[in-house]
Amino acid sequence: MSDMREALSRIQTSLERLGRRVTLEALRPGLASTESGLLLKAAGLPEDEQVEVLYAWRDGTRTAGLTLDDIQMFPGFYLLSLQDAIANYRAFLPDPRWSPGWLPLFANGGGDFYLVDLGGQPSGMVRHFRIDESEHPIEYRSLVDMVATLAAGFDRGVFFVDRDGYLEMDDLRFAAVAAELNPNVPWWTD
């Protein structure tokens, strides 16, 4: 999991470099590793090392009084606290488009999520759940792959702050980076 810790560190450094002070201040302190495992188990979800590393880094984002742009960790999405992730997991369980084991980690504030599939085989793949869609493709083979791809997006200047101070991205360049780093994921290569 050192790759994930290193990628999270690169994302944090990039947010600092881009002057995303409010975003960084909104990130909550991380959880003790045992706490995230206990919360997952209490929700009926299996413990997951990748999820535990993410939440040991930061336990989501404080949202009160802030705009979506203020809290975006990457364009369009912010990190949910583990308690909010579990609350969203429970709220979506009755939805026929949702599968048991899908834990939402990143939200856009409008019902879309990046989630880790803790119930699938193999476990740990990351899907993009779009509230208006019936199919939710796998975009990354693991949370580590997603975080490493985001870090590369920052490193290569694909994510940037525009003239108006908004965190934006070059979608075509990001798709190229994602395809390069995730060559076995049809979402990026087909």
Tab-separated table of C-alpha atoms in Angstrom:
chain	number	residue	atom	x	y	z
A	1	MET	CA	0.000	0.000	0.000
A	2	SER	CA	3.021	2.273	-0.062
A	3	ASP	CA	2.102	3.059	-3.706
A	4	MET	CA	-1.248	4.394	-2.553
A	5	ARG	CA	0.256	6.426	0.275
A	6	GLU	CA	2.783	7.887	-2.160
A	7	ALA	CA	0.062	8.752	-4.707
A	8	LEU	CA	-2.073	10.408	-2.016
A	9	SER	CA	0.952	12.424	-0.950
A	10	ARG	CA	1.493	13.536	-4.569
A	11	ILE	CA	-2.159	14.614	-4.808
A	12	GLN	CA	-1.838	16.607	-1.598
A	13	THR	CA	1.368	18.263	-2.841
A	14	SER	CA	-0.337	19.104	-6.136
A	15	LEU	CA	-3.328	20.661	-4.369
A	16	GLU	CA	-0.863	22.760	-2.346
A	17	ARG	CA	0.987	23.791	-5.518
A	18	LEU	CA	-2.303	24.797	-7.155
A	19	GLY	CA	-3.211	26.957	-4.169
A	20	ARG	CA	-6.205	24.817	-3.139
A	21	ARG	CA	-5.907	25.959	0.492
A	22	VAL	CA	-9.648	25.682	1.258
A	23	THR	CA	-9.741	22.147	-0.142
A	24	LEU	CA	-6.792	21.084	1.984
A	25	GLU	CA	-8.227	22.709	5.117
A	26	ALA	CA	-11.565	20.960	4.496
A	27	LEU	CA	-9.954	17.507	4.477
A	28	ARG	CA	-10.590	15.888	7.832
A	29	PRO	CA	-7.890	14.075	9.838
A	30	GLY	CA	-7.504	10.396	9.090
A	31	LEU	CA	-8.975	7.534	11.080
A	32	ALA	CA	-7.067	4.987	13.099
A	33	SER	CA	-6.697	1.874	10.943
A	34	THR	CA	-8.754	-0.206	13.356
A	35	GLU	CA	-11.608	2.336	13.306
A	36	SER	CA	-12.234	2.094	9.577
A	37	GLY	CA	-12.263	-1.704	9.742
A	38	LEU	CA	-14.779	-1.624	12.588
A	39	LEU	CA	-17.056	0.818	10.727
A	40	LEU	CA	-16.969	-1.363	7.596
A	41	LYS	CA	-17.751	-4.510	9.576
A	42	ALA	CA	-20.604	-2.767	11.436
A	43	ALA	CA	-22.121	-1.871	8.043
A	44	GLY	CA	-21.899	-5.493	6.909
A	45	LEU	CA	-19.004	-4.783	4.557
A	46	PRO	CA	-15.692	-6.624	4.490
A	47	GLU	CA	-12.567	-4.920	5.735
A	48	ASP	CA	-10.444	-3.637	2.869
A	49	GLU	CA	-6.813	-2.575	3.089
A	50	GLN	CA	-7.106	-0.010	0.280
A	51	VAL	CA	-10.111	1.661	1.914
A	52	GLU	CA	-8.322	1.626	5.264
A	53	VAL	CA	-5.243	3.323	3.768
A	54	LEU	CA	-7.421	6.003	2.129
A	55	TYR	CA	-9.272	6.748	5.355
A	56	ALA	CA	-6.097	6.652	7.453
A	57	TRP	CA	-4.873	9.464	5.162
A	58	ARG	CA	-8.041	11.586	5.487
A	59	ASP	CA	-11.548	10.843	6.742
A	60	GLY	CA	-13.355	12.690	4.016
A	61	THR	CA	-14.127	16.339	3.600
A	62	ARG	CA	-15.876	18.889	5.778
A	63	THR	CA	-18.658	20.309	3.602
A	64	ALA	CA	-20.594	22.760	5.824
A	65	GLY	CA	-20.521	26.278	4.427
A	66	LEU	CA	-18.367	25.306	1.447
A	67	THR	CA	-19.114	25.073	-2.266
A	68	LEU	CA	-18.434	21.983	-4.342
A	69	ASP	CA	-15.517	23.733	-6.002
A	70	ASP	CA	-14.055	24.510	-2.578
A	71	ILE	CA	-13.922	20.840	-1.603
A	72	GLN	CA	-13.085	18.998	-4.834
A	73	MET	CA	-10.159	16.627	-4.407
A	74	PHE	CA	-10.164	16.155	-8.180
A	75	PRO	CA	-12.425	17.896	-10.712
A	76	GLY	CA	-16.058	17.276	-9.847
A	77	PHE	CA	-15.566	15.008	-6.832
A	78	TYR	CA	-14.800	15.227	-3.143
A	79	LEU	CA	-13.886	12.531	-0.630
A	80	LEU	CA	-16.780	11.372	1.542
A	81	SER	CA	-16.144	10.702	5.219
A	82	LEU	CA	-16.357	6.992	5.931
A	83	GLN	CA	-19.544	7.542	7.934
A	84	ASP	CA	-21.083	9.466	4.997
A	85	ALA	CA	-19.902	6.759	2.602
A	86	ILE	CA	-21.628	4.110	4.713
A	87	ALA	CA	-24.789	6.246	5.006
A	88	ASN	CA	-24.893	6.589	1.195
A	89	TYR	CA	-24.210	2.853	0.824
A	90	ARG	CA	-27.223	2.075	3.027
A	91	ALA	CA	-29.430	4.651	1.270
A	92	PHE	CA	-28.704	3.165	-2.160
A	93	LEU	CA	-29.031	-0.535	-1.203
A	94	PRO	CA	-32.743	-0.676	-2.204
A	95	ASP	CA	-31.963	0.870	-5.614
A	96	PRO	CA	-32.030	-1.909	-8.256
A	97	ARG	CA	-29.005	-0.304	-9.962
A	98	TRP	CA	-26.915	-0.672	-6.790
A	99	SER	CA	-25.139	-3.860	-5.728
A	100	PRO	CA	-24.388	-4.987	-2.179
A	101	GLY	CA	-20.748	-4.286	-1.477
A	102	TRP	CA	-20.571	-1.041	-3.448
A	103	LEU	CA	-19.056	1.526	-1.095
A	104	PRO	CA	-19.128	5.095	-2.454
A	105	LEU	CA	-15.903	6.980	-1.717
A	106	PHE	CA	-16.024	10.111	-3.863
A	107	ALA	CA	-19.199	12.131	-4.534
A	108	ASN	CA	-20.110	14.958	-6.877
A	109	GLY	CA	-22.932	16.304	-4.718
A	110	GLY	CA	-25.553	15.381	-7.314
A	111	GLY	CA	-25.858	11.617	-6.815
A	112	ASP	CA	-22.848	10.404	-8.811
A	113	PHE	CA	-20.112	8.459	-7.050
A	114	TYR	CA	-16.846	6.699	-7.575
A	115	LEU	CA	-17.252	3.527	-5.538
A	116	VAL	CA	-15.156	0.547	-4.638
A	117	ASP	CA	-16.801	-2.822	-5.206
A	118	LEU	CA	-16.131	-4.784	-2.014
A	119	GLY	CA	-18.537	-7.551	-2.974
A	120	GLY	CA	-17.378	-8.321	-6.491
A	121	GLN	CA	-15.012	-10.950	-7.749
A	122	PRO	CA	-12.342	-9.804	-7.821
A	123	SER	CA	-12.948	-7.395	-4.993
A	124	GLY	CA	-11.724	-3.817	-5.043
A	125	MET	CA	-12.571	-2.613	-8.542
A	126	VAL	CA	-13.685	1.013	-8.844
A	127	ARG	CA	-16.890	1.874	-10.669
A	128	HIS	CA	-18.401	5.193	-11.634
A	129	PHE	CA	-22.039	5.260	-10.518
A	130	ARG	CA	-23.995	7.844	-12.489
A	131	ILE	CA	-27.400	8.577	-10.982
A	132	ASP	CA	-29.051	8.963	-14.419
A	133	GLU	CA	-27.600	5.764	-15.901
A	134	SER	CA	-28.494	2.104	-15.536
A	135	GLU	CA	-24.987	0.725	-16.132
A	136	HIS	CA	-21.986	1.610	-14.016
A	137	PRO	CA	-18.712	0.723	-15.689
A	138	ILE	CA	-15.496	-0.351	-14.058
A	139	GLU	CA	-13.008	2.477	-14.556
A	140	TYR	CA	-10.126	1.168	-12.415
A	141	ARG	CA	-9.054	-2.309	-11.393
A	142	SER	CA	-8.331	-1.049	-7.859
A	143	LEU	CA	-8.479	2.003	-5.645
A	144	VAL	CA	-4.682	2.129	-5.828
A	145	ASP	CA	-4.928	2.373	-9.634
A	146	MET	CA	-7.483	5.175	-9.392
A	147	VAL	CA	-5.448	7.222	-6.921
A	148	ALA	CA	-2.249	6.679	-8.958
A	149	THR	CA	-4.064	7.806	-12.120
A	150	LEU	CA	-5.344	10.933	-10.373
A	151	ALA	CA	-1.844	11.674	-9.075
A	152	ALA	CA	-0.487	11.333	-12.615
A	153	GLY	CA	-3.199	13.713	-13.824
A	154	PHE	CA	-1.965	16.298	-11.350
A	155	ASP	CA	1.713	15.593	-12.111
A	156	ARG	CA	1.170	16.045	-15.850
A	157	GLY	CA	-0.867	19.239	-15.568
A	158	VAL	CA	-4.102	17.613	-16.729
A	159	PHE	CA	-5.798	19.070	-13.637
A	160	PHE	CA	-5.392	22.817	-13.273
A	161	VAL	CA	-6.938	25.935	-11.785
A	162	ASP	CA	-8.562	28.138	-14.430
A	163	ARG	CA	-8.593	31.953	-14.585
A	164	ASP	CA	-11.651	32.080	-12.346
A	165	GLY	CA	-10.038	29.902	-9.681
A	166	TYR	CA	-11.947	26.687	-10.443
A	167	LEU	CA	-10.321	23.253	-10.421
A	168	GLU	CA	-10.698	21.944	-13.971
A	169	MET	CA	-9.289	19.244	-16.215
A	170	ASP	CA	-8.457	18.563	-19.825
A	171	ASP	CA	-10.801	15.618	-20.424
A	172	LEU	CA	-9.042	14.306	-23.532
A	173	ARG	CA	-5.609	14.413	-21.924
A	174	PHE	CA	-6.969	12.699	-18.820
A	175	ALA	CA	-8.506	9.927	-20.936
A	176	ALA	CA	-5.103	9.415	-22.575
A	177	VAL	CA	-3.320	9.255	-19.206
A	178	ALA	CA	-5.969	6.880	-17.828
A	179	ALA	CA	-5.681	4.618	-20.893
A	180	GLU	CA	-1.904	4.552	-20.569
A	181	LEU	CA	-2.008	3.665	-16.868
A	182	ASN	CA	-5.020	1.329	-17.053
A	183	PRO	CA	-4.450	-0.632	-20.293
A	184	ASN	CA	-6.581	-3.585	-19.147
A	185	VAL	CA	-9.706	-1.519	-18.464
A	186	PRO	CA	-12.056	-1.375	-21.475
A	187	TRP	CA	-13.623	1.907	-20.285
A	188	TRP	CA	-10.373	3.690	-21.176
A	189	THR	CA	-9.153	1.578	-24.084
A	190	ASP	CA	-12.233	0.752	-26.185
